Coordinates of C-alpha atoms and ligand atoms in Angstrom, one line a residue:
M1 CA 127.6 52.4 114.1
N2 CA 126.6 48.9 114.9
R3 CA 127.3 45.9 112.7
S4 CA 123.8 45.5 111.2
Q5 CA 123.7 49.2 110.3
L6 CA 127.1 48.9 108.7
I7 CA 125.9 45.9 106.7
E8 CA 122.8 47.7 105.6
E9 CA 124.7 50.7 104.4
L10 CA 127.2 48.5 102.6
R11 CA 124.4 46.7 100.8
R12 CA 123.1 50.1 99.6
I13 CA 126.6 50.8 98.1
V14 CA 127.5 47.5 96.5
G15 CA 124.1 45.7 96.3
P16 CA 123.0 42.7 98.4
A17 CA 125.1 40.2 96.4
G18 CA 128.2 42.2 97.1
V19 CA 128.1 41.7 100.9
V20 CA 129.2 38.6 102.8
A21 CA 128.0 38.7 106.4
D22 CA 127.3 35.1 107.2
P23 CA 129.7 34.0 110.1
V24 CA 130.6 30.7 108.4
A25 CA 131.3 32.4 105.0
L26 CA 133.4 35.0 106.8
M27 CA 135.8 32.3 108.0
T28 CA 137.0 32.0 104.4
Y29 CA 138.5 35.5 104.8
D30 CA 140.1 35.2 108.3
A31 CA 143.6 34.6 106.9
D32 CA 145.7 34.5 103.8
G33 CA 148.1 31.7 102.8
C34 CA 150.2 32.3 106.0
V35 CA 149.1 29.9 108.7
M36 CA 150.5 31.8 111.6
D37 CA 147.9 34.6 112.1
T38 CA 144.1 34.9 111.8
G39 CA 141.5 37.6 112.4
E40 CA 137.8 37.9 112.0
P41 CA 136.4 40.5 109.6
Q42 CA 133.2 42.3 110.6
V43 CA 132.0 42.0 107.0
V44 CA 133.4 41.4 103.5
V45 CA 132.4 43.4 100.5
L46 CA 132.9 42.6 96.8
P47 CA 132.6 45.9 94.9
A48 CA 132.4 45.9 91.1
S49 CA 133.7 49.3 90.3
A50 CA 136.1 52.1 91.6
E51 CA 133.0 54.2 92.5
Q52 CA 131.7 51.4 94.7
V53 CA 135.1 51.0 96.4
S54 CA 135.1 54.8 97.0
G55 CA 131.6 54.6 98.5
V56 CA 132.7 51.8 100.9
V57 CA 135.9 53.7 101.9
R58 CA 134.0 56.9 102.5
L59 CA 131.6 55.0 104.8
A60 CA 134.5 53.3 106.6
S61 CA 136.3 56.5 107.0
R62 CA 133.2 58.2 108.5
Y63 CA 132.8 55.5 111.1
G64 CA 136.5 54.7 111.7
V65 CA 136.2 51.1 110.5
P66 CA 139.4 49.6 109.1
I67 CA 139.6 48.6 105.5
V68 CA 141.6 45.5 104.5
P69 CA 142.1 45.1 100.7
R70 CA 142.2 41.5 99.5
G71 CA 142.9 39.9 96.1
A72 CA 143.0 36.1 96.1
G73 CA 144.4 35.7 99.6
T74 CA 147.4 33.7 98.5
G75 CA 149.8 36.1 100.3
L76 CA 152.3 34.5 102.7
S77 CA 152.9 37.2 105.2
G78 CA 149.4 37.8 106.6
G79 CA 149.0 41.0 104.5
A80 CA 145.3 40.4 103.7
T81 CA 144.5 39.0 107.1
P82 CA 142.0 41.2 109.1
I83 CA 144.0 41.0 112.3
G84 CA 142.0 43.9 113.9
G85 CA 138.6 43.1 112.2
G86 CA 137.1 45.7 109.9
I87 CA 135.8 45.5 106.3
V88 CA 137.6 43.2 104.0
V89 CA 137.3 44.6 100.5
S90 CA 137.7 41.8 98.0
T91 CA 138.5 42.5 94.4
A92 CA 137.1 39.2 93.2
R93 CA 134.3 40.9 91.1
M94 CA 136.7 43.4 89.5
D95 CA 138.2 40.8 87.2
R96 CA 138.1 42.2 83.7
V97 CA 141.0 42.9 81.3
L98 CA 139.6 46.3 80.1
E99 CA 141.9 46.9 77.2
I100 CA 144.8 45.2 75.3
D101 CA 146.8 47.9 73.6
A102 CA 149.2 45.5 71.7
R103 CA 150.7 48.3 69.6
N104 CA 152.0 50.0 72.7
G105 CA 152.7 46.7 74.6
R106 CA 150.4 47.4 77.5
A107 CA 147.1 46.3 79.0
L108 CA 144.5 48.0 81.3
C109 CA 143.2 45.6 83.9
Q110 CA 141.0 45.6 86.9
P111 CA 142.8 44.5 90.1
G112 CA 141.0 41.1 90.5
V113 CA 142.4 39.7 87.2
I114 CA 144.3 36.5 87.8
N115 CA 147.9 36.8 86.9
W116 CA 147.9 33.7 84.7
E117 CA 144.7 34.7 82.9
L118 CA 146.2 38.1 81.9
S119 CA 149.1 36.2 80.3
Q120 CA 146.6 33.9 78.5
A121 CA 144.6 36.9 77.3
V122 CA 147.6 38.7 75.7
R123 CA 149.2 35.5 74.3
P124 CA 147.4 35.7 70.9
Y125 CA 148.9 39.2 70.5
G126 CA 152.4 37.7 71.0
Y127 CA 152.8 39.0 74.6
Q128 CA 153.0 37.8 78.2
F129 CA 152.8 39.4 81.6
A130 CA 156.3 38.5 82.7
P131 CA 156.1 38.5 86.6
D132 CA 155.0 34.9 87.2
P133 CA 154.7 34.0 90.9
S134 CA 154.4 30.3 91.5
S135 CA 150.9 31.1 92.7
Q136 CA 150.1 32.7 89.3
K137 CA 147.1 30.5 88.6
A138 CA 145.3 32.0 91.7
C139 CA 146.8 35.3 92.6
T140 CA 145.6 38.7 91.3
V141 CA 147.4 41.5 89.6
G142 CA 146.2 43.8 92.5
G143 CA 147.9 41.6 95.0
N144 CA 151.0 41.4 92.8
I145 CA 151.2 45.2 92.7
A146 CA 150.6 45.5 96.4
N147 CA 153.3 42.9 97.2
N148 CA 155.6 43.7 94.3
A149 CA 155.5 40.1 93.5
G150 CA 158.3 38.2 91.9
G151 CA 158.6 34.8 90.2
P152 CA 161.1 32.6 88.3
H153 CA 161.3 34.9 85.3
C154 CA 161.8 38.1 87.3
L155 CA 165.6 37.4 87.1
K156 CA 165.6 38.5 83.5
Y157 CA 162.4 40.6 83.3
G158 CA 162.2 42.3 86.7
T159 CA 159.6 42.1 89.4
T160 CA 156.1 43.5 89.2
A161 CA 157.4 47.0 89.9
S162 CA 159.1 47.0 86.5
H163 CA 155.7 46.2 84.8
V164 CA 153.3 48.8 86.3
L165 CA 152.8 51.9 84.2
G166 CA 150.2 53.6 86.3
V167 CA 147.4 52.7 88.6
Q168 CA 144.0 54.0 89.5
M169 CA 143.5 53.9 93.3
V170 CA 141.0 54.9 95.9
L171 CA 142.7 56.8 98.8
P172 CA 141.6 56.6 102.4
D173 CA 139.4 59.7 102.1
G174 CA 137.5 58.0 99.2
S175 CA 139.0 60.1 96.4
I176 CA 139.9 58.3 93.2
I177 CA 143.3 59.2 91.6
W178 CA 145.5 58.0 88.7
T179 CA 149.2 57.7 89.4
G180 CA 150.1 57.7 85.7
D181 CA 148.3 57.5 82.4
G182 CA 150.1 54.3 81.1
N183 CA 153.0 56.1 79.5
P184 CA 156.4 54.6 80.2
A185 CA 158.2 57.8 81.4
P186 CA 155.8 59.8 83.6
V187 CA 156.9 63.1 85.2
G188 CA 156.6 64.3 88.8
Y189 CA 156.6 62.2 91.9
D190 CA 156.5 58.5 91.3
L191 CA 153.3 57.6 93.0
T192 CA 153.1 54.3 91.1
G193 CA 156.4 53.4 92.8
V194 CA 154.9 54.3 96.1
I195 CA 151.8 52.1 95.8
T196 CA 153.8 49.2 94.4
G197 CA 154.9 47.1 97.4
S198 CA 152.8 49.2 99.9
E199 CA 150.8 46.1 100.9
G200 CA 147.3 47.7 100.9
T201 CA 148.3 50.3 103.5
I202 CA 147.9 53.5 101.5
G203 CA 145.2 52.9 99.0
L204 CA 143.2 50.3 97.1
V205 CA 144.2 49.7 93.4
T206 CA 141.1 49.7 91.3
A207 CA 142.7 49.5 87.8
A208 CA 146.3 49.3 86.4
W209 CA 148.1 49.9 83.2
L210 CA 150.5 47.0 82.9
K211 CA 153.5 46.6 80.7
L212 CA 153.5 43.5 78.5
T213 CA 156.6 41.6 77.4
R214 CA 157.1 40.0 73.9
L215 CA 156.9 36.2 73.9
P216 CA 160.4 34.9 73.1
E217 CA 161.0 33.2 69.8
A218 CA 162.5 30.1 71.5
V219 CA 163.0 28.7 75.0
R220 CA 165.4 26.0 76.3
V221 CA 165.2 24.3 79.7
V222 CA 167.7 22.0 81.4
L223 CA 167.9 20.5 84.8
A224 CA 171.5 20.3 86.2
L225 CA 171.8 17.7 88.9
F226 CA 174.3 18.1 91.7
P227 CA 175.3 15.8 94.7
D228 CA 174.6 18.7 97.1
I229 CA 173.3 22.2 97.2
A230 CA 176.7 23.8 97.4
G231 CA 177.6 23.1 93.8
A232 CA 174.3 24.3 92.5
S233 CA 174.5 27.5 94.5
A234 CA 178.1 28.2 93.4
S235 CA 177.0 27.6 89.7
V236 CA 174.3 30.3 90.1
S237 CA 176.7 33.0 91.2
Q238 CA 179.3 32.0 88.6
V239 CA 176.7 32.0 85.7
I240 CA 175.7 35.5 86.6
A241 CA 179.2 36.7 87.3
S242 CA 180.2 35.4 83.8
G243 CA 177.8 38.0 82.3
F244 CA 175.0 35.5 81.3
L245 CA 171.4 36.5 81.9
P246 CA 169.2 33.3 81.8
A247 CA 165.5 33.8 81.9
A248 CA 165.4 31.7 85.2
L249 CA 167.7 30.0 87.6
E250 CA 165.8 28.0 90.2
I251 CA 167.1 25.5 92.8
M252 CA 165.3 22.6 94.5
D253 CA 167.2 20.7 97.2
R254 CA 167.1 17.0 98.1
L255 CA 163.9 17.2 100.2
A256 CA 162.1 19.2 97.6
I257 CA 163.2 16.8 94.9
K258 CA 161.8 14.0 97.0
A259 CA 158.5 15.8 97.3
V260 CA 158.1 16.4 93.5
N261 CA 160.0 13.6 91.8
D262 CA 157.3 10.9 91.9
M263 CA 154.4 13.3 91.7
Y264 CA 155.6 14.7 88.4
R265 CA 157.4 11.6 87.1
L266 CA 160.7 13.5 86.7
G267 CA 162.8 10.3 87.2
L268 CA 165.5 12.1 89.0
P269 CA 168.2 9.8 90.6
E270 CA 168.3 9.3 94.4
Q271 CA 171.8 10.6 94.7
A272 CA 170.7 14.1 93.4
G273 CA 171.1 16.4 96.3
A274 CA 170.1 19.5 94.3
A275 CA 168.5 20.3 91.0
L276 CA 169.3 23.6 89.2
L277 CA 166.7 24.5 86.6
I278 CA 168.1 26.8 83.9
E279 CA 165.9 28.4 81.3
V280 CA 167.3 30.6 78.5
D281 CA 165.1 32.4 76.0
G282 CA 165.3 34.7 73.1
V283 CA 166.2 34.4 69.4
D284 CA 166.6 30.7 68.4
D285 CA 169.9 31.3 66.7
G286 CA 172.7 31.0 69.3
L287 CA 170.5 29.8 72.2
D288 CA 172.1 26.3 72.3
E289 CA 175.6 27.8 72.5
L290 CA 174.5 30.1 75.3
L291 CA 173.0 27.1 77.2
A292 CA 176.2 25.1 76.6
D293 CA 178.3 27.8 78.2
M294 CA 176.1 27.8 81.3
T295 CA 176.1 24.1 81.7
T296 CA 179.9 24.1 81.4
V297 CA 179.9 26.2 84.6
C298 CA 177.7 23.4 86.2
W299 CA 180.1 20.7 85.1
R300 CA 183.0 22.6 86.6
N301 CA 181.1 22.8 89.9
G302 CA 180.6 19.0 90.1
A303 CA 177.3 18.4 88.3
L304 CA 176.3 14.7 88.2
D305 CA 174.2 15.1 85.1
V306 CA 172.6 17.8 82.9
R307 CA 169.2 16.8 81.5
P308 CA 167.5 18.8 78.8
A309 CA 163.7 19.1 78.7
R310 CA 163.5 18.6 74.9
T311 CA 159.8 19.2 74.1
P312 CA 157.4 21.9 75.3
A313 CA 155.5 19.1 77.1
E314 CA 158.7 18.1 79.0
Q315 CA 159.4 21.8 79.8
N316 CA 155.9 22.2 81.2
Q317 CA 156.4 19.1 83.3
V318 CA 159.6 20.5 84.8
W319 CA 158.0 23.9 85.4
A320 CA 154.9 22.3 86.9
A321 CA 157.1 20.4 89.4
R322 CA 159.0 23.6 90.4
K323 CA 155.9 25.8 90.6
N324 CA 153.9 23.3 92.6
A325 CA 156.7 22.3 94.9
F326 CA 155.3 24.1 97.9
G327 CA 152.0 22.2 97.6
A328 CA 153.9 19.0 97.3
M329 CA 155.4 19.6 100.8
G330 CA 152.2 18.1 102.1
R331 CA 153.8 14.7 101.2
L332 CA 156.6 15.4 103.8
A333 CA 154.8 17.1 106.8
P334 CA 151.4 18.3 107.9
T335 CA 152.5 22.0 108.0
Y336 CA 155.2 24.1 106.6
Y337 CA 156.5 27.6 107.3
L338 CA 157.8 29.2 104.1
V339 CA 160.5 31.7 104.8
D340 CA 161.3 34.4 102.3
T341 CA 164.6 36.3 102.5
V342 CA 167.3 37.5 100.1
V343 CA 171.1 37.4 100.2
P344 CA 173.7 38.5 97.6
R345 CA 174.1 35.7 95.2
T346 CA 177.8 35.2 96.1
R347 CA 176.7 34.5 99.7
L348 CA 174.3 31.7 98.6
P349 CA 176.6 28.7 99.3
Y350 CA 177.5 29.9 102.8
T351 CA 173.8 30.8 103.6
M352 CA 172.6 27.4 102.5
E353 CA 175.2 25.8 104.8
Q354 CA 173.8 27.9 107.6
V355 CA 170.2 26.9 106.8
G356 CA 171.4 23.3 107.1
R357 CA 172.9 24.1 110.6
I358 CA 169.6 25.8 111.6
S359 CA 167.7 22.8 110.6
Q360 CA 169.9 20.5 112.8
E361 CA 169.9 22.9 115.7
H362 CA 166.1 23.2 115.8
R363 CA 165.5 19.5 115.0
L364 CA 163.2 20.3 112.1
P365 CA 163.7 19.3 108.4
I366 CA 164.0 22.3 106.1
A367 CA 163.5 21.9 102.3
N368 CA 164.7 24.6 99.9
V369 CA 163.0 25.7 96.7
F370 CA 164.1 29.1 95.5
H371 CA 164.7 31.8 93.0
A372 CA 168.4 31.3 93.2
G373 CA 169.3 33.8 90.4
D374 CA 167.8 36.6 92.5
G375 CA 169.4 35.3 95.7
N376 CA 165.8 34.9 97.0
L377 CA 165.7 32.0 99.4
H378 CA 162.7 30.0 100.4
P379 CA 163.6 27.7 103.2
I380 CA 160.5 25.6 103.9
I381 CA 160.4 24.5 107.6
L382 CA 158.5 21.3 107.9
F383 CA 156.7 20.6 111.1
D384 CA 153.4 19.7 112.8
R385 CA 151.7 22.7 114.1
R386 CA 149.6 20.6 116.6
D387 CA 152.8 20.1 118.5
R388 CA 153.6 23.2 120.5
S389 CA 157.3 22.6 120.8
Q390 CA 157.6 22.1 117.0
N391 CA 155.6 25.3 116.5
Q392 CA 157.9 27.2 118.7
R393 CA 161.0 25.7 117.0
A394 CA 159.7 26.5 113.6
L395 CA 159.3 30.2 114.5
E396 CA 162.8 30.3 116.1
A397 CA 164.3 28.6 113.0
A398 CA 162.6 31.2 110.7
T399 CA 164.0 34.0 112.9
A400 CA 167.5 32.4 112.7
V401 CA 167.3 32.3 108.9
M402 CA 166.4 36.0 108.9
H403 CA 169.3 36.9 111.1
V404 CA 171.7 35.0 108.9
S405 CA 170.3 36.7 105.8
I406 CA 170.8 40.1 107.2
E407 CA 174.3 39.3 108.4
Q408 CA 175.1 38.3 104.9
G409 CA 174.0 41.7 103.6
G410 CA 170.5 40.6 102.6
V411 CA 166.9 41.6 103.4
I412 CA 164.0 40.1 105.1
S413 CA 161.6 39.7 102.2
G414 CA 162.2 39.0 98.5
E415 CA 158.6 39.0 97.3
H416 CA 156.1 38.0 100.0
G417 CA 156.0 41.3 101.8
I418 CA 156.2 42.2 105.5
G419 CA 152.5 42.0 106.5
V420 CA 152.2 40.8 110.1
E421 CA 154.7 38.0 109.7
K422 CA 157.8 40.2 109.5
Q423 CA 156.8 43.5 111.0
D424 CA 158.9 43.0 114.1
Y425 CA 161.9 42.2 112.0
M426 CA 161.8 45.6 110.4
T427 CA 164.0 47.1 113.1
L428 CA 166.7 44.6 112.2
L429 CA 166.9 46.1 108.8
F430 CA 165.9 49.7 109.1
S431 CA 167.1 52.6 111.3
T432 CA 164.8 54.9 113.2
E433 CA 165.2 57.5 110.5
D434 CA 164.3 55.0 107.8
L435 CA 161.2 53.9 109.6
A436 CA 160.2 57.4 110.4
A437 CA 160.5 58.5 106.8
M438 CA 158.3 55.6 105.8
A439 CA 155.8 56.5 108.5
G440 CA 155.7 60.1 107.3
L441 CA 154.9 59.0 103.8
H442 CA 152.2 56.6 105.1
Q443 CA 150.7 59.3 107.3
S444 CA 150.4 61.7 104.4
F445 CA 148.2 59.2 102.6
D446 CA 146.4 57.7 105.5
P447 CA 146.5 60.0 108.6
Y448 CA 143.9 57.9 110.6
D449 CA 145.5 54.5 109.8
L450 CA 142.4 53.3 108.1
F451 CA 144.0 51.1 105.5
N452 CA 145.2 47.7 106.6
P453 CA 146.2 48.9 110.1
G454 CA 148.7 46.9 112.1
K455 CA 150.7 45.8 109.1
V456 CA 154.3 46.4 107.9
F457 CA 155.3 48.8 110.7
P458 CA 156.7 47.2 113.9
K459 CA 153.9 46.4 116.4
G460 CA 152.8 48.9 119.0
R461 CA 154.0 51.9 117.1
G462 CA 151.3 53.8 115.2
C463 CA 152.4 55.9 112.3
G464 CA 151.5 59.1 114.1
E465 CA 153.9 58.1 116.7
L466 CA 156.6 57.3 114.2
A467 CA 156.2 60.7 112.6
A468 CA 156.3 62.4 116.0
L469 CA 159.4 60.3 116.7
R470 CA 161.0 61.6 113.6
R471 CA 160.4 65.2 114.6
A472 CA 161.6 64.7 118.2
G473 CA 164.7 62.8 116.9
V474 CA 164.2 60.1 119.6
A475 CA 166.2 56.9 118.7
W476 CA 164.0 53.9 117.9
S477 CA 166.1 51.7 120.2
E478 CA 165.7 54.2 123.1
L479 CA 161.9 54.3 122.6
K480 CA 161.8 50.5 122.5
S481 CA 163.6 50.2 125.8
R482 CA 161.1 52.4 127.6
Ligands
FAD501 C1 152.0 28.3 96.6 C2 152.4 29.7 96.6 C3 153.4 30.1 95.8 C4 153.8 31.5 95.8 N1 154.8 31.9 95.0 C5 155.1 33.2 95.0 C6 156.2 33.7 94.1 O1 156.8 32.9 93.4 N2 156.4 35.0 94.1 C7 155.7 35.9 94.9 O2 156.0 37.1 94.8 N3 154.8 35.5 95.7 C8 154.4 34.2 95.7 N4 153.4 33.8 96.6 C9 152.8 34.8 97.4 C10 151.5 35.4 96.8 O3 150.9 34.6 95.9 C11 151.9 36.8 96.2 O4 152.3 37.7 97.2 C12 150.7 37.4 95.4 O5 151.2 38.6 94.8 C13 149.5 37.8 96.3 O6 148.4 38.1 95.5 P1 146.9 37.9 96.0 O7 146.0 38.4 94.9 O8 146.6 36.6 96.5 O9 146.9 39.0 97.2 P2 146.4 38.9 98.7 O10 147.1 37.8 99.4 O11 144.9 38.9 98.7 O12 146.9 40.3 99.2 C14 148.3 40.5 99.3 C15 148.5 42.0 99.8 O13 148.0 42.9 98.8 C16 147.0 43.7 99.3 N5 146.1 43.9 98.2 C17 145.5 43.0 97.5 N6 144.8 43.5 96.5 C18 145.0 44.9 96.6 C19 144.5 46.0 95.8 N7 143.7 45.9 94.8 N8 144.9 47.2 96.2 C20 145.7 47.4 97.3 N9 146.2 46.4 98.0 C21 145.8 45.1 97.7 C22 146.5 43.0 100.5 O14 145.9 43.9 101.5 C23 147.7 42.3 101.1 O15 148.5 43.2 101.8 C24 153.1 32.4 96.6 C25 152.0 32.0 97.4 C26 151.6 30.6 97.4 C27 150.5 30.2 98.2

């Protein structure tokens, strides 16, 4: 089927307004938020219903054209990037909250609903949608589900996976299924768990029942300032080890403070080498005492100062600085490469030391803004991508961070997913058997590799091949060396 026939057929399914075919407009969809990879889609469609998605998928399946699901394109691992072309299916027109079932603490949403807008919609009922990626004013719940997104408050409330009660999804053969009916304790295989974090490789989410979280009665926020990142990191693991569960524990290092301090008028002193943002929430009574216990840990670890954000306006100011810190990096360098790994919390001080060493060895500044309570690091490598040598050193520095994280007992992604960015690191973390089991699962949903091909699994190994590998019992390392 040639491109114009494909476009014609797609227009019949989603209507002329639902098809983007102009070459200039298509450039908008050639990458997500990760600057390292791009790809040109043949066409983009914007269906308005599950039935339209199903029609598009059936057509694509008939002609063997890849489908790349896309939410807001804020992903940072190339997950929604059409590296091999194909049809990008955007959920931008599926943006309605269909039902708020406040009595049962849940909401039914289309996938293109913006994360922040869902929380705003349920606020009058006394609820929030707890997973709050820093990109929450742009990213969609479909993208959150596909990437199992995290955020500052996931320390206490859990990542997206803890908030999905069931999804409607279109499978690669065009069939429409529900993985659960919105009840909290479904029986049978956990297909909701399978789709959460599957990065658009096994189906397209067309609706979801999401669990809502009660708004807390009271919230307290403080910034603890340290001369360096070691004291801040040590405080994080000691706070958790003492049995406290703050709502959020976020760290910004010296460079990050420099980027946000003026912009958000935080008035932080020059000598602050790290800021630890602590938020506690819950019943008002006893909250101050809880916070005092945590700040005692900070003082013990050499804090220079502990500054409370006294009013809701001050709290918003601190949070805006933290959540927009990545954007503020533009003040420090033309490009940044945001790395996403996880280490056990007790390994944070050592790992941060190693990130400093990597920065020096690769002669590139690295800022750090991260979900410290989860051990989820975000070293931000600052460089100028127009300079080839810097480009190369940025990639090498990112690889070095991943190696250190794994050596420390961590993993290669905390929340941004694998996409194309990290697919070749999968072999550092998973054995042949692990990968083959994943490939077998993928194959049972998508035998012809129609959905988001070329993502997640290490390059050059189709899932059919992985499944055959599993049967033959050939070691992954052996196959790689052939
Ligand atoms: C400034 C900034 C800050 C960020 N902070 C965080 C953070 O704190 N925590 C965090 O977790 N992430 C963060 N991210 C990364 C990103 O915002 C999240 O991964 C988010 O969940 C992606 O949502 P999206 O709608 O933009 O999805 P996209 O980028 O469009 O897609 C992401 C993946 O989901 C798949 N997908 C999208 N919609 C569907 C669907 N309906 N069905 C099936 N698959 C689908 C895509 O194919 C792709 O693989 C940040 C990004 C930026 C730019």
